[in-house]
């Protein structure tokens, strides 16, 4: 794990394995030469708008699915939809990262925008619950892509000592939307209906993302006109050869293998509570066994046969990436183990109002954001990440441990609140430190895929926690 954060793009020194810099990576490096004072401000404003709409979306739209199911009088697909959405959010990150590396950041954002808008239009105009499910799958691709690309762009334009602070500042909208999100969704349901709840984002998303996309595409086009972007070095001549070359660079077989493997592991974890017979259902065990058996084949293909692997061998041998992935996965397991039924628990055992209960469940999110900013500031001036990670994990473990007593008969309201505050404080420190440390351990050419892999494994941890908690 990287202990010192220096004023550079990366502290990585290539060892025995060659690092391939894709056209998209070379292009974004070329755009650094064309940004001026005002265009850089447009870029930051665009990032801020993208971060806010991502936060507002995540704080509101999840509540509309139950209303949509009620409108069609069919609740049987809700769990299936949520499972499919969680799988897409997990496995979609490496796909979007590959697209951003092979093509360009601006084009990747455009792809994300198209999936986002089309998904919400499909949901808003749906005639049955199956169409809603299809729209949510499309939307999930856009949602996970926006989350990933925002972090990738921050890594592109910041040095390591500033990255933790900028990355945490981008999360600030969650502080606002933690309190107004519930009011927004309730008002939409009351006055406009669930269709407009989804449909309004088909308007808000393009308005919010266009400034960022236009700025990125402008910089890429200007760099191209100046002749400082890389030339396409593909030797493919015909259409078929070009398609195969593109598939090769995207590592489509590797993405399919990884997606299949992750889906087979996540499906039983998320469906076990609703499937007939639960874990006694043979198909649950069969899917996990097949998914785990596929893991060595994923490694074999990626390490031995893939020319442009999604997960190169150097990632597996990189201590910082491995530690960040394990920390993220275990952290999400512990979070979802306790958080899955926290809202229901409070409603039953505490005489709190619905508003206060909602505020309580947002306490950890707010603390994560605030102390993530504190961690970013600490890293900016102290240039150390390891001690922040250790201290953060220690505080988080203390918060989790306190829940053993606070959820008993003698637990006070203050104790319950402090469990969430401590977990948020520790999580804010740990999340920023682990992500920046992982990114610091790879060259710029690997930043997008490194970030995607860490987030993918973290999401798998969340699914495991939810499955155990259920």
Short mmCIF file of C-alpha atoms in Angstrom, two decimals:
data_model
loop_
_atom_site.label_atom_id
_atom_site.label_comp_id
_atom_site.label_asym_id
_atom_site.label_seq_id
_atom_site.Cartn_x
_atom_site.Cartn_y
_atom_site.Cartn_z
CA UNK A 1 0.00 0.00 0.00
CA UNK A 2 1.37 3.35 -1.03
CA UNK A 3 2.41 5.23 2.10
CA UNK A 4 3.45 8.53 0.56
CA UNK A 5 1.45 10.66 -1.88
CA UNK A 6 3.84 12.63 -4.05
CA UNK A 7 3.07 15.53 -6.40
CA UNK A 8 2.83 13.44 -9.54
CA UNK A 9 0.33 11.64 -11.71
CA UNK A 10 1.52 8.24 -10.50
CA UNK A 11 4.29 6.68 -8.46
CA UNK A 12 4.28 3.48 -10.53
CA UNK A 13 7.43 2.14 -12.13
CA UNK A 14 6.81 -0.51 -14.82
CA UNK A 15 8.42 -3.81 -14.01
CA UNK A 16 8.42 -6.91 -16.15
CA UNK A 17 5.01 -6.54 -17.81
CA UNK A 18 4.48 -4.05 -20.62
CA UNK A 19 1.84 -1.38 -20.04
CA UNK A 20 -0.26 -0.63 -23.10
CA UNK A 21 -1.37 3.00 -23.42
CA UNK A 22 -4.60 2.99 -25.44
CA UNK A 23 -5.63 5.77 -27.80
CA UNK A 24 -8.14 7.09 -25.25
CA UNK A 25 -5.46 7.41 -22.58
CA UNK A 26 -3.03 9.13 -24.96
CA UNK A 27 -5.79 11.46 -26.10
CA UNK A 28 -6.70 12.59 -22.59
CA UNK A 29 -3.01 13.19 -21.86
CA UNK A 30 -2.81 15.32 -25.02
CA UNK A 31 -5.80 17.41 -23.92
CA UNK A 32 -3.86 18.62 -20.86
CA UNK A 33 -1.89 20.82 -23.27
CA UNK A 34 -4.98 22.60 -24.65
CA UNK A 35 -6.90 23.39 -21.47
CA UNK A 36 -6.72 27.03 -20.44
CA UNK A 37 -7.93 28.82 -17.33
CA UNK A 38 -11.56 29.11 -18.42
CA UNK A 39 -11.86 25.71 -20.10
CA UNK A 40 -10.52 24.07 -16.93
CA UNK A 41 -13.23 25.86 -14.94
CA UNK A 42 -15.86 24.60 -17.41
CA UNK A 43 -14.51 21.10 -16.85
CA UNK A 44 -14.80 21.37 -13.05
CA UNK A 45 -18.29 22.90 -13.28
CA UNK A 46 -19.32 20.06 -15.60
CA UNK A 47 -17.97 17.52 -13.11
CA UNK A 48 -19.92 19.22 -10.33
CA UNK A 49 -23.17 19.09 -12.31
CA UNK A 50 -22.57 15.43 -13.19
CA UNK A 51 -21.89 14.60 -9.54
CA UNK A 52 -25.03 16.40 -8.36
CA UNK A 53 -27.37 14.72 -10.83
CA UNK A 54 -25.81 11.32 -10.00
CA UNK A 55 -26.48 11.96 -6.32
CA UNK A 56 -30.05 13.22 -6.86
CA UNK A 57 -30.81 10.24 -9.07
CA UNK A 58 -29.50 7.77 -6.50
CA UNK A 59 -31.41 9.51 -3.70
CA UNK A 60 -34.82 9.52 -5.41
CA UNK A 61 -35.49 7.09 -8.26
CA UNK A 62 -35.08 3.88 -6.23
CA UNK A 63 -38.37 4.69 -4.46
CA UNK A 64 -40.39 4.75 -7.70
CA UNK A 65 -40.04 1.06 -8.58
CA UNK A 66 -42.62 -0.07 -6.01
CA UNK A 67 -45.13 2.46 -7.34
CA UNK A 68 -44.51 1.28 -10.91
CA UNK A 69 -45.05 -2.34 -9.86
CA UNK A 70 -48.27 -1.36 -8.06
CA UNK A 71 -49.52 0.48 -11.15
CA UNK A 72 -49.13 -2.70 -13.21
CA UNK A 73 -50.35 -4.88 -10.31
CA UNK A 74 -47.29 -7.09 -10.57
CA UNK A 75 -44.71 -7.17 -7.78
CA UNK A 76 -43.23 -10.54 -8.73
CA UNK A 77 -40.43 -9.04 -10.82
CA UNK A 78 -39.20 -6.44 -8.32
CA UNK A 79 -36.56 -8.68 -6.76
CA UNK A 80 -35.45 -9.92 -10.18
CA UNK A 81 -35.14 -6.35 -11.45
CA UNK A 82 -33.10 -5.32 -8.43
CA UNK A 83 -30.80 -8.34 -8.83
CA UNK A 84 -30.25 -7.61 -12.53
CA UNK A 85 -29.61 -3.94 -11.72
CA UNK A 86 -27.00 -4.79 -9.06
CA UNK A 87 -25.21 -7.16 -11.45
CA UNK A 88 -25.12 -4.57 -14.26
CA UNK A 89 -23.83 -1.91 -11.84
CA UNK A 90 -21.01 -4.26 -10.83
CA UNK A 91 -19.91 -5.79 -14.15
CA UNK A 92 -20.61 -2.65 -16.18
CA UNK A 93 -17.65 -0.79 -14.66
CA UNK A 94 -14.87 -2.71 -16.48
CA UNK A 95 -16.82 -2.40 -19.76
CA UNK A 96 -17.14 1.40 -19.48
CA UNK A 97 -13.50 1.68 -18.36
CA UNK A 98 -12.40 -0.25 -21.46
CA UNK A 99 -14.50 1.97 -23.73
CA UNK A 100 -13.00 5.09 -22.11
CA UNK A 101 -9.45 3.75 -22.56
CA UNK A 102 -9.82 2.45 -26.11
CA UNK A 103 -11.84 5.39 -27.53
CA UNK A 104 -11.91 8.60 -25.47
CA UNK A 105 -13.35 9.98 -22.25
CA UNK A 106 -15.76 12.23 -24.15
CA UNK A 107 -17.14 9.36 -26.23
CA UNK A 108 -17.49 7.17 -23.14
CA UNK A 109 -19.54 9.89 -21.43
CA UNK A 110 -21.70 10.13 -24.56
CA UNK A 111 -22.35 6.38 -24.46
CA UNK A 112 -23.27 6.67 -20.77
CA UNK A 113 -25.66 9.55 -21.53
CA UNK A 114 -27.41 7.58 -24.30
CA UNK A 115 -28.01 4.57 -22.06
CA UNK A 116 -29.20 6.82 -19.22
CA UNK A 117 -31.71 8.75 -21.36
CA UNK A 118 -33.00 5.78 -23.36
CA UNK A 119 -33.42 3.76 -20.17
CA UNK A 120 -35.50 6.43 -18.47
CA UNK A 121 -37.60 7.05 -21.58
CA UNK A 122 -38.35 3.32 -21.80
CA UNK A 123 -39.37 3.22 -18.12
CA UNK A 124 -41.51 6.38 -18.29
CA UNK A 125 -43.39 5.16 -21.38
CA UNK A 126 -43.68 1.52 -20.31
CA UNK A 127 -46.93 -0.43 -20.69
CA UNK A 128 -45.99 -3.35 -18.44
CA UNK A 129 -43.52 -4.32 -15.73
CA UNK A 130 -41.32 -6.22 -18.20
CA UNK A 131 -40.68 -3.00 -20.12
CA UNK A 132 -39.81 -1.27 -16.84
CA UNK A 133 -37.28 -4.04 -16.21
CA UNK A 134 -35.71 -3.52 -19.64
CA UNK A 135 -35.48 0.23 -19.04
CA UNK A 136 -33.82 -0.23 -15.66
CA UNK A 137 -31.17 -2.50 -17.23
CA UNK A 138 -30.32 0.25 -19.76
CA UNK A 139 -30.36 2.91 -17.05
CA UNK A 140 -28.06 0.83 -14.82
CA UNK A 141 -25.38 0.87 -17.53
CA UNK A 142 -25.53 4.67 -17.59
CA UNK A 143 -25.61 4.94 -13.79
CA UNK A 144 -22.56 2.75 -13.17
CA UNK A 145 -20.72 4.42 -16.06
CA UNK A 146 -21.31 7.88 -14.64
CA UNK A 147 -20.03 6.81 -11.23
CA UNK A 148 -16.85 5.33 -12.69
CA UNK A 149 -16.08 8.02 -15.29
CA UNK A 150 -16.38 10.82 -12.75
CA UNK A 151 -13.63 9.22 -10.66
CA UNK A 152 -11.54 8.53 -13.78
CA UNK A 153 -11.75 12.13 -15.00
CA UNK A 154 -10.70 13.34 -11.54
CA UNK A 155 -7.69 11.01 -11.71
CA UNK A 156 -6.92 12.37 -15.20
CA UNK A 157 -6.79 16.03 -14.21
CA UNK A 158 -5.39 15.97 -10.66
CA UNK A 159 -2.07 15.12 -9.10
CA UNK A 160 -1.98 12.54 -6.34
CA UNK A 161 -1.73 15.03 -3.46
CA UNK A 162 -4.94 16.78 -4.63
CA UNK A 163 -6.83 13.70 -5.81
CA UNK A 164 -8.27 12.61 -2.48
CA UNK A 165 -9.63 16.10 -1.76
CA UNK A 166 -11.16 16.63 -5.22
CA UNK A 167 -12.62 13.12 -5.25
CA UNK A 168 -14.29 13.66 -1.87
CA UNK A 169 -15.51 17.16 -2.77
CA UNK A 170 -17.34 15.65 -5.76
CA UNK A 171 -19.39 13.65 -3.23
CA UNK A 172 -20.66 16.79 -1.48
CA UNK A 173 -24.11 16.65 -3.20
CA UNK A 174 -24.87 13.60 -1.06
CA UNK A 175 -24.92 15.88 1.99
CA UNK A 176 -27.67 17.99 0.41
CA UNK A 177 -29.64 15.16 -1.17
CA UNK A 178 -29.49 13.02 1.96
CA UNK A 179 -32.06 15.42 3.43
CA UNK A 180 -33.99 16.68 0.40
CA UNK A 181 -34.06 13.47 -1.66
CA UNK A 182 -36.91 11.93 0.31
CA UNK A 183 -38.92 15.16 0.07
CA UNK A 184 -38.35 15.37 -3.69
CA UNK A 185 -39.46 11.79 -4.34
CA UNK A 186 -42.51 12.16 -2.04
CA UNK A 187 -43.54 15.38 -3.80
CA UNK A 188 -43.12 13.82 -7.25
CA UNK A 189 -45.24 10.79 -6.30
CA UNK A 190 -47.94 13.01 -4.81
CA UNK A 191 -48.21 15.61 -7.58
CA UNK A 192 -46.78 14.10 -10.78
CA UNK A 193 -46.61 10.32 -10.47
CA UNK A 194 -43.85 7.74 -10.80
CA UNK A 195 -43.62 8.10 -14.60
CA UNK A 196 -42.53 11.73 -14.25
CA UNK A 197 -40.21 10.68 -11.45
CA UNK A 198 -38.26 8.69 -14.01
CA UNK A 199 -39.09 10.85 -17.03
CA UNK A 200 -37.80 14.11 -15.59
CA UNK A 201 -34.30 12.60 -15.46
CA UNK A 202 -34.47 12.01 -19.22
CA UNK A 203 -34.37 15.83 -19.35
CA UNK A 204 -32.18 16.58 -16.31
CA UNK A 205 -29.41 14.10 -17.18
CA UNK A 206 -28.62 15.57 -20.64
CA UNK A 207 -28.81 19.14 -19.30
CA UNK A 208 -26.37 18.23 -16.51
CA UNK A 209 -23.94 16.11 -18.53
CA UNK A 210 -23.76 18.15 -21.75
CA UNK A 211 -21.43 20.88 -20.33
CA UNK A 212 -18.92 18.19 -19.32
CA UNK A 213 -19.26 16.21 -22.56
CA UNK A 214 -18.94 19.33 -24.73
CA UNK A 215 -15.83 20.43 -22.82
CA UNK A 216 -14.19 17.00 -23.16
CA UNK A 217 -15.02 16.67 -26.86
CA UNK A 218 -13.86 20.25 -27.51
CA UNK A 219 -10.50 19.54 -25.87
CA UNK A 220 -10.10 16.26 -27.76
CA UNK A 221 -10.98 17.92 -31.09
CA UNK A 222 -8.62 20.85 -30.45
CA UNK A 223 -5.78 18.49 -29.53
CA UNK A 224 -6.47 16.56 -32.75
CA UNK A 225 -6.32 19.75 -34.84
CA UNK A 226 -3.01 20.64 -33.22
CA UNK A 227 -1.65 17.23 -34.16
CA UNK A 228 -0.80 16.17 -30.61
CA UNK A 229 -3.22 13.23 -30.36
CA UNK A 230 -2.00 9.73 -31.27
CA UNK A 231 -2.54 8.35 -34.75
CA UNK A 232 -4.64 5.23 -35.12
CA UNK A 233 -2.14 2.38 -35.47
CA UNK A 234 -4.62 -0.32 -36.44
CA UNK A 235 -3.64 -2.40 -39.46
CA UNK A 236 -7.20 -3.61 -40.08
CA UNK A 237 -8.45 -2.81 -43.58
CA UNK A 238 -11.95 -4.21 -44.12
CA UNK A 239 -15.05 -3.72 -41.97
CA UNK A 240 -14.83 -7.21 -40.49
CA UNK A 241 -11.16 -6.74 -39.60
CA UNK A 242 -11.93 -3.38 -38.00
CA UNK A 243 -14.74 -4.94 -35.93
CA UNK A 244 -12.46 -7.78 -34.81
CA UNK A 245 -9.67 -5.33 -34.00
CA UNK A 246 -12.07 -3.27 -31.88
CA UNK A 247 -13.32 -6.40 -30.09
CA UNK A 248 -9.72 -7.41 -29.47
CA UNK A 249 -8.83 -4.03 -27.95
CA UNK A 250 -11.97 -4.08 -25.80
CA UNK A 251 -11.15 -7.67 -24.77
CA UNK A 252 -14.75 -8.76 -25.37
CA UNK A 253 -14.11 -12.44 -24.49
CA UNK A 254 -12.53 -11.35 -21.20
CA UNK A 255 -15.42 -9.03 -20.39
CA UNK A 256 -17.92 -11.82 -21.15
CA UNK A 257 -16.03 -14.29 -18.95
CA UNK A 258 -15.81 -11.81 -16.06
CA UNK A 259 -19.47 -10.81 -16.43
CA UNK A 260 -20.63 -14.43 -16.49
CA UNK A 261 -18.47 -15.35 -13.51
CA UNK A 262 -19.66 -12.40 -11.40
CA UNK A 263 -23.31 -12.87 -12.40
CA UNK A 264 -23.28 -16.56 -11.44
CA UNK A 265 -21.82 -15.69 -8.02
CA UNK A 266 -24.10 -12.71 -7.34
CA UNK A 267 -27.40 -14.23 -8.54
CA UNK A 268 -27.76 -16.87 -5.79
CA UNK A 269 -26.54 -14.43 -3.13
CA UNK A 270 -29.28 -11.97 -4.01
CA UNK A 271 -32.03 -14.44 -4.99
CA UNK A 272 -31.63 -16.99 -2.18
CA UNK A 273 -34.17 -15.28 0.09
CA UNK A 274 -36.89 -15.27 -2.59
CA UNK A 275 -36.09 -18.48 -4.50
CA UNK A 276 -38.13 -21.60 -3.81
CA UNK A 277 -36.42 -23.56 -1.05
CA UNK A 278 -33.81 -20.84 -0.51
CA UNK A 279 -30.33 -22.32 -0.15
CA UNK A 280 -31.84 -25.81 -0.35
CA UNK A 281 -32.57 -25.11 -4.00
CA UNK A 282 -29.88 -27.00 -5.99
CA UNK A 283 -29.68 -24.23 -8.62
CA UNK A 284 -28.42 -21.76 -5.98
CA UNK A 285 -25.44 -23.96 -5.10
CA UNK A 286 -24.85 -24.88 -8.75
CA UNK A 287 -24.55 -21.24 -9.84
CA UNK A 288 -22.04 -20.38 -7.10
CA UNK A 289 -19.97 -23.52 -7.84
CA UNK A 290 -19.89 -22.78 -11.60
CA UNK A 291 -19.06 -19.12 -10.94
CA UNK A 292 -16.17 -20.05 -8.63
CA UNK A 293 -14.92 -22.72 -11.06
CA UNK A 294 -14.81 -20.08 -13.81
CA UNK A 295 -12.45 -17.83 -11.78
CA UNK A 296 -9.27 -19.78 -12.71
CA UNK A 297 -10.35 -19.76 -16.37
CA UNK A 298 -10.76 -15.97 -16.21
CA UNK A 299 -7.21 -15.71 -14.87
CA UNK A 300 -5.88 -18.17 -17.46
CA UNK A 301 -7.42 -16.28 -20.37
CA UNK A 302 -6.52 -12.82 -19.07
CA UNK A 303 -2.92 -13.71 -18.17
CA UNK A 304 -2.04 -16.03 -21.06
CA UNK A 305 -4.21 -15.31 -24.09
CA UNK A 306 -5.68 -11.79 -23.97
CA UNK A 307 -3.60 -9.25 -25.90
CA UNK A 308 -5.30 -6.33 -24.16
CA UNK A 309 -6.54 -7.88 -20.87
CA UNK A 310 -9.17 -6.31 -18.63
CA UNK A 311 -7.33 -7.60 -15.55
CA UNK A 312 -3.64 -7.90 -16.40
CA UNK A 313 -1.29 -10.00 -14.28
CA UNK A 314 0.32 -6.86 -12.85
CA UNK A 315 -2.97 -5.96 -11.11
CA UNK A 316 -3.05 -9.28 -9.26
CA UNK A 317 0.60 -8.87 -8.23
CA UNK A 318 0.11 -5.24 -7.17
CA UNK A 319 -0.18 -5.14 -3.38
CA UNK A 320 -1.98 -1.77 -3.29
CA UNK A 321 -4.70 -2.87 -5.72
CA UNK A 322 -5.21 -6.18 -3.89
CA UNK A 323 -5.42 -4.50 -0.46
CA UNK A 324 -7.78 -1.77 -1.72
CA UNK A 325 -10.04 -4.43 -3.29
CA UNK A 326 -10.09 -6.59 -0.14
CA UNK A 327 -10.71 -3.59 2.11
CA UNK A 328 -13.55 -2.40 -0.14
CA UNK A 329 -15.17 -5.84 -0.33
CA UNK A 330 -14.98 -6.51 3.42
CA UNK A 331 -16.18 -2.99 4.19
CA UNK A 332 -19.24 -3.42 1.96
CA UNK A 333 -19.96 -6.85 3.46
CA UNK A 334 -20.05 -5.37 6.96
CA UNK A 335 -22.07 -2.35 5.81
CA UNK A 336 -24.84 -4.32 4.11
CA UNK A 337 -24.95 -6.91 6.88
CA UNK A 338 -26.15 -4.24 9.30
CA UNK A 339 -27.71 -1.63 7.02
CA UNK A 340 -30.08 -3.87 5.05
CA UNK A 341 -32.73 -3.95 7.79
CA UNK A 342 -31.65 -0.91 9.80
CA UNK A 343 -34.62 1.20 8.64
CA UNK A 344 -37.14 -1.55 9.49
CA UNK A 345 -35.49 -2.14 12.86
CA UNK A 346 -35.74 1.53 13.85
CA UNK A 347 -39.39 1.75 12.74
CA UNK A 348 -40.26 -1.17 15.03
CA UNK A 349 -38.23 -0.50 18.18
CA UNK A 350 -38.03 3.32 18.29
CA UNK A 351 -40.93 5.79 18.60
CA UNK A 352 -39.35 8.10 16.01
CA UNK A 353 -41.21 9.91 13.27
CA UNK A 354 -40.75 8.78 9.67
CA UNK A 355 -38.78 11.94 8.91
CA UNK A 356 -36.40 11.41 11.84
CA UNK A 357 -35.99 7.73 10.91
CA UNK A 358 -35.07 8.73 7.36
CA UNK A 359 -32.60 11.31 8.63
CA UNK A 360 -31.05 8.67 10.90
CA UNK A 361 -30.49 6.25 8.02
CA UNK A 362 -28.72 9.05 6.11
CA UNK A 363 -26.36 9.81 9.03
CA UNK A 364 -23.66 7.45 7.81
CA UNK A 365 -23.82 8.83 4.25
CA UNK A 366 -23.37 12.40 5.48
CA UNK A 367 -20.51 11.41 7.80
CA UNK A 368 -18.82 9.49 4.98
CA UNK A 369 -18.93 12.56 2.76
CA UNK A 370 -17.83 15.10 5.38
CA UNK A 371 -14.94 13.04 6.71
CA UNK A 372 -13.96 11.99 3.21
CA UNK A 373 -13.28 15.69 2.63
CA UNK A 374 -11.33 15.84 5.89
CA UNK A 375 -9.29 12.83 4.71
CA UNK A 376 -8.66 14.52 1.37
CA UNK A 377 -7.41 17.65 3.12
CA UNK A 378 -5.14 15.56 5.37
CA UNK A 379 -3.66 13.78 2.37
CA UNK A 380 -3.12 17.11 0.61
CA UNK A 381 -0.92 18.51 3.39
CA UNK A 382 0.54 15.40 5.04
CA UNK A 383 0.97 13.35 1.87
CA UNK A 384 0.33 10.09 3.68
CA UNK A 385 -2.38 7.51 2.96
CA UNK A 386 -1.47 4.38 4.94
CA UNK A 387 -2.06 5.83 8.41
CA UNK A 388 -5.36 7.35 7.26
CA UNK A 389 -6.51 3.93 6.06
CA UNK A 390 -5.48 2.21 9.30
CA UNK A 391 -7.09 4.88 11.52
CA UNK A 392 -10.22 4.91 9.37
CA UNK A 393 -10.66 1.15 9.54
CA UNK A 394 -10.08 1.22 13.30
CA UNK A 395 -12.82 3.83 13.81
CA UNK A 396 -15.17 1.93 11.50
CA UNK A 397 -14.63 -1.32 13.40
CA UNK A 398 -15.38 0.55 16.64
CA UNK A 399 -18.68 1.77 15.16
CA UNK A 400 -19.62 -1.73 14.03
CA UNK A 401 -18.68 -3.20 17.40
CA UNK A 402 -20.76 -0.62 19.26
CA UNK A 403 -23.85 -1.89 17.44
CA UNK A 404 -23.69 -5.12 19.43
CA UNK A 405 -24.71 -3.22 22.56
CA UNK A 406 -26.72 -0.36 21.03
CA UNK A 407 -29.21 -2.69 19.36
CA UNK A 408 -29.98 -4.45 22.63
CA UNK A 409 -32.66 -3.58 25.12
CA UNK A 410 -30.36 -1.16 26.96
CA UNK A 411 -29.21 0.72 23.85
CA UNK A 412 -29.90 4.46 23.89
CA UNK A 413 -30.76 6.76 21.00
CA UNK A 414 -27.35 8.42 21.31
CA UNK A 415 -25.59 5.07 21.02
CA UNK A 416 -27.49 4.22 17.85
CA UNK A 417 -26.59 7.54 16.27
CA UNK A 418 -22.95 7.15 17.25
CA UNK A 419 -22.75 3.72 15.57
CA UNK A 420 -23.61 5.40 12.27
CA UNK A 421 -21.40 8.43 12.89
CA UNK A 422 -18.34 6.33 13.74
CA UNK A 423 -18.85 4.07 10.74
CA UNK A 424 -19.21 7.14 8.53
CA UNK A 425 -16.10 8.83 9.96
CA UNK A 426 -13.98 5.71 9.58
CA UNK A 427 -15.44 4.91 6.17
CA UNK A 428 -14.71 8.41 4.90
CA UNK A 429 -11.03 8.09 5.84
CA UNK A 430 -10.69 4.51 4.54
CA UNK A 431 -12.52 4.96 1.21
CA UNK A 432 -10.47 7.97 0.08
CA UNK A 433 -7.15 6.54 1.27
CA UNK A 434 -7.63 3.12 -0.34
CA UNK A 435 -8.79 4.48 -3.71
CA UNK A 436 -5.98 7.02 -4.03
CA UNK A 437 -3.41 4.43 -2.89
CA UNK A 438 -4.57 1.98 -5.56
CA UNK A 439 -4.45 4.67 -8.26
CA UNK A 440 -1.02 5.82 -7.06
CA UNK A 441 0.36 2.33 -7.60
CA UNK A 442 -0.36 2.20 -11.36
CA UNK A 443 0.62 4.31 -14.37
CA UNK A 444 -1.94 6.68 -15.87
CA UNK A 445 -2.66 4.14 -18.63
CA UNK A 446 -4.05 1.74 -15.99
CA UNK A 447 -5.97 4.19 -13.80
CA UNK A 448 -9.43 3.61 -15.36
CA UNK A 449 -9.21 -0.19 -15.28
CA UNK A 450 -7.62 -0.19 -11.81
CA UNK A 451 -10.50 1.95 -10.47
CA UNK A 452 -13.08 -0.26 -12.22
CA UNK A 453 -11.59 -3.49 -10.83
CA UNK A 454 -11.48 -2.17 -7.26
CA UNK A 455 -15.09 -0.94 -7.50
CA UNK A 456 -16.19 -4.24 -9.10
CA UNK A 457 -14.79 -6.31 -6.23
CA UNK A 458 -16.24 -3.83 -3.74
CA UNK A 459 -19.71 -4.26 -5.32
CA UNK A 460 -19.34 -8.03 -5.06
CA UNK A 461 -18.70 -7.56 -1.35
CA UNK A 462 -21.93 -5.57 -1.10
CA UNK A 463 -23.89 -8.37 -2.76
CA UNK A 464 -22.36 -10.92 -0.38
CA UNK A 465 -23.31 -8.76 2.62
CA UNK A 466 -26.87 -8.34 1.36
CA UNK A 467 -27.17 -12.06 0.71
CA UNK A 468 -25.96 -12.97 4.20
CA UNK A 469 -28.14 -10.29 5.78
CA UNK A 470 -31.23 -11.52 3.97
#
